[in-house]
Every structure is written in C-alpha cells, then in structure tokens.
Amino acid sequence: MAVVRRDLLVAVRRKAEVLTAMFFFVVVTSLFPLGIGPEPTLLRTIGPGVLWVGALLATLLGLQRMFAADHADGTLEQMALSPSSLTLMVLGKTVAHWLVAGLPLVVLAPVLGLQFDLDGASLLVLVAGLLIGTPVLSLVGSVGAALTLGVRGGGALLSLLVLPLYIPTLIFGAGAVQAQASGTGAGGHLSLLGALLALSLFFAPWATTAALRIALE
C-alpha cells in the first residue's frame, strides 16, 4: 500500500504523463468515426476493436517509465535490499500503474463508445471487459518493462516484447462486445479474460521480480 500511495503521489505531480495517455486514447478512438463516416452498422462493427486497440496503445505509453525513474535514482536497489518482499512491492507498482493508466480509460470508454453507436448492453460489456482486461495489460507490461530496464532503445524493444502477449486480451475483450451485440452472450469471453487475469496476477509479479534482479546485477 505504501508503494501504491507513493507512485500515485508521483503521478499526481507529473500530471502531463497521465493526461497524455488519456488524450491519446480519446484522439485515436475519435479519429476512426471521423475518417470512416456516419455509417451506424460499420461503426458498431469496428467500435469494440478500435476502443480496445486504443486502450492497449495508451497503456503501453507509460510502461517504460514504470521502473525507469526508480532505477535511475537508486530507489529500486533499496527496494531490492529491503526486508519486505520485492514481489509485493512490484505488485504495488503494477497496481499504481493500472490506477493511473488503466482505470481512467475504463471510465472514458462508455462515453467514447457512443461515437460508435453501441447500445447500453454493449457499453456495459465493454466496461466490464476493460475492467478485467486492463489489469492484465499492466501485469504483462510490467514483465516487459523489467526485461528492457536500462537497455538502449528499450521503448521499441518493449513494444516488440509486449504487443504479441497482448493479443489474447485484445481478442477476448473486443470479442465480448461483439458477442453481446450479436446476441450470443459475452459470458464466455469475460470468463476467459478473468482466467487471463488470474494467471497474470499469479505469474507476472514473480517474473517481473526475477527480471528486475537480473537488471540490477
């Protein structure tokens, strides 16, 4: 909790970084309706995928900074030497990243979904999917951020490592909204998203901790 509180306070002092991700999400998702035109059927078809891709890319923007500042000023080494569990502290930093980079996107998604003529039930499924899926993006992204810590050109390498791992979350998240719109029900897709979240929550902090120890050595 102390790590979460600290990272949130740092994020409040660096509002530009938080607002950049939100602005990016809004701009990317708003350009598609303008470019494609006001065809309701087409907008409803592409809307879930566009919103999920926008959320994925917006989350990716802040991953490189998850551990970079702490590594630069020596805080990460102190965390590793602390008697407290480094894995729990890594989980705290991941939770803080989601609260800053993921949760605002969940809040904005229903408003942006109106641009794609999504009905109320589809918007609820969209929010539920993002609420389950965006933590997966942060957890998986933390592993990539740790693996590329201190590497020259780490931003491009981070994208190459993380984006393929994001594909299942993208497929099931967008598929849930499309399944709801088609009348087949979104329960299966949301269950698979929940399974991805459970696996990520269990394995990602351990993998991130191991990668951070290698980076520190």
XYZ file of C-alpha atoms in Angstrom, residues 132-216:
85
model
C -10.916 -7.149 -16.237
C -8.550 -6.777 -19.169
C -6.630 -3.585 -18.456
C -5.030 -5.048 -15.280
C -3.762 -7.878 -17.497
C -2.158 -5.271 -19.752
C -0.402 -3.681 -16.776
C 0.728 -7.013 -15.311
C 2.091 -8.376 -18.577
C 3.580 -4.995 -19.395
C 5.451 -4.906 -16.092
C 7.377 -8.007 -17.178
C 8.391 -6.319 -20.416
C 9.303 -3.102 -18.604
C 11.570 -5.041 -16.244
C 13.217 -7.025 -19.057
C 14.077 -3.853 -21.011
C 15.147 -1.801 -17.977
C 18.340 0.090 -18.719
C 18.538 -1.223 -22.292
C 19.338 1.254 -25.046
C 16.314 1.630 -27.284
C 14.208 -0.074 -24.655
C 10.974 1.550 -25.817
C 10.962 -0.171 -29.215
C 12.090 -3.461 -27.689
C 9.382 -3.217 -25.048
C 6.717 -2.855 -27.726
C 8.058 -5.871 -29.627
C 8.033 -7.980 -26.470
C 4.677 -6.947 -25.060
C 2.377 -6.450 -28.054
C 2.265 -10.141 -29.076
C 1.392 -11.061 -25.476
C -1.474 -8.553 -25.522
C -3.213 -10.269 -28.457
C -5.324 -12.775 -26.413
C -6.620 -9.979 -24.175
C -7.456 -7.888 -27.233
C -9.273 -10.767 -28.935
C -11.391 -11.757 -25.942
C -12.089 -8.156 -24.889
C -13.294 -6.980 -28.287
C -14.987 -10.329 -28.896
C -17.072 -9.947 -25.738
C -18.691 -6.755 -27.033
C -19.248 -8.225 -30.474
C -20.788 -11.360 -28.965
C -23.137 -9.242 -26.876
C -24.148 -7.199 -29.916
C -24.827 -10.348 -31.947
C -26.984 -11.847 -29.186
C -24.755 -14.848 -28.364
C -23.776 -13.547 -24.925
C -20.459 -12.277 -23.602
C -20.091 -14.640 -20.638
C -17.556 -16.944 -22.278
C -15.275 -14.122 -23.391
C -15.403 -12.420 -19.999
C -14.630 -15.736 -18.288
C -11.563 -16.169 -20.481
C -10.494 -12.612 -19.646
C -10.894 -13.474 -15.960
C -8.735 -16.568 -16.447
C -6.042 -14.428 -18.111
C -6.206 -12.010 -15.186
C -5.824 -14.830 -12.649
C -2.821 -16.283 -14.489
C -1.201 -12.865 -14.908
C -1.805 -11.965 -11.271
C -0.069 -15.143 -10.168
C 2.876 -15.326 -12.574
C 3.636 -11.742 -13.669
C 4.887 -10.335 -10.315
C 7.306 -13.255 -9.915
C 8.591 -12.916 -13.475
C 8.946 -9.151 -13.078
C 10.867 -9.576 -9.811
C 13.279 -12.028 -11.429
C 13.834 -9.674 -14.379
C 14.457 -6.722 -12.052
C 17.061 -8.674 -10.063
C 18.845 -9.536 -13.316
C 18.747 -5.868 -14.376
C 20.178 -4.760 -11.029
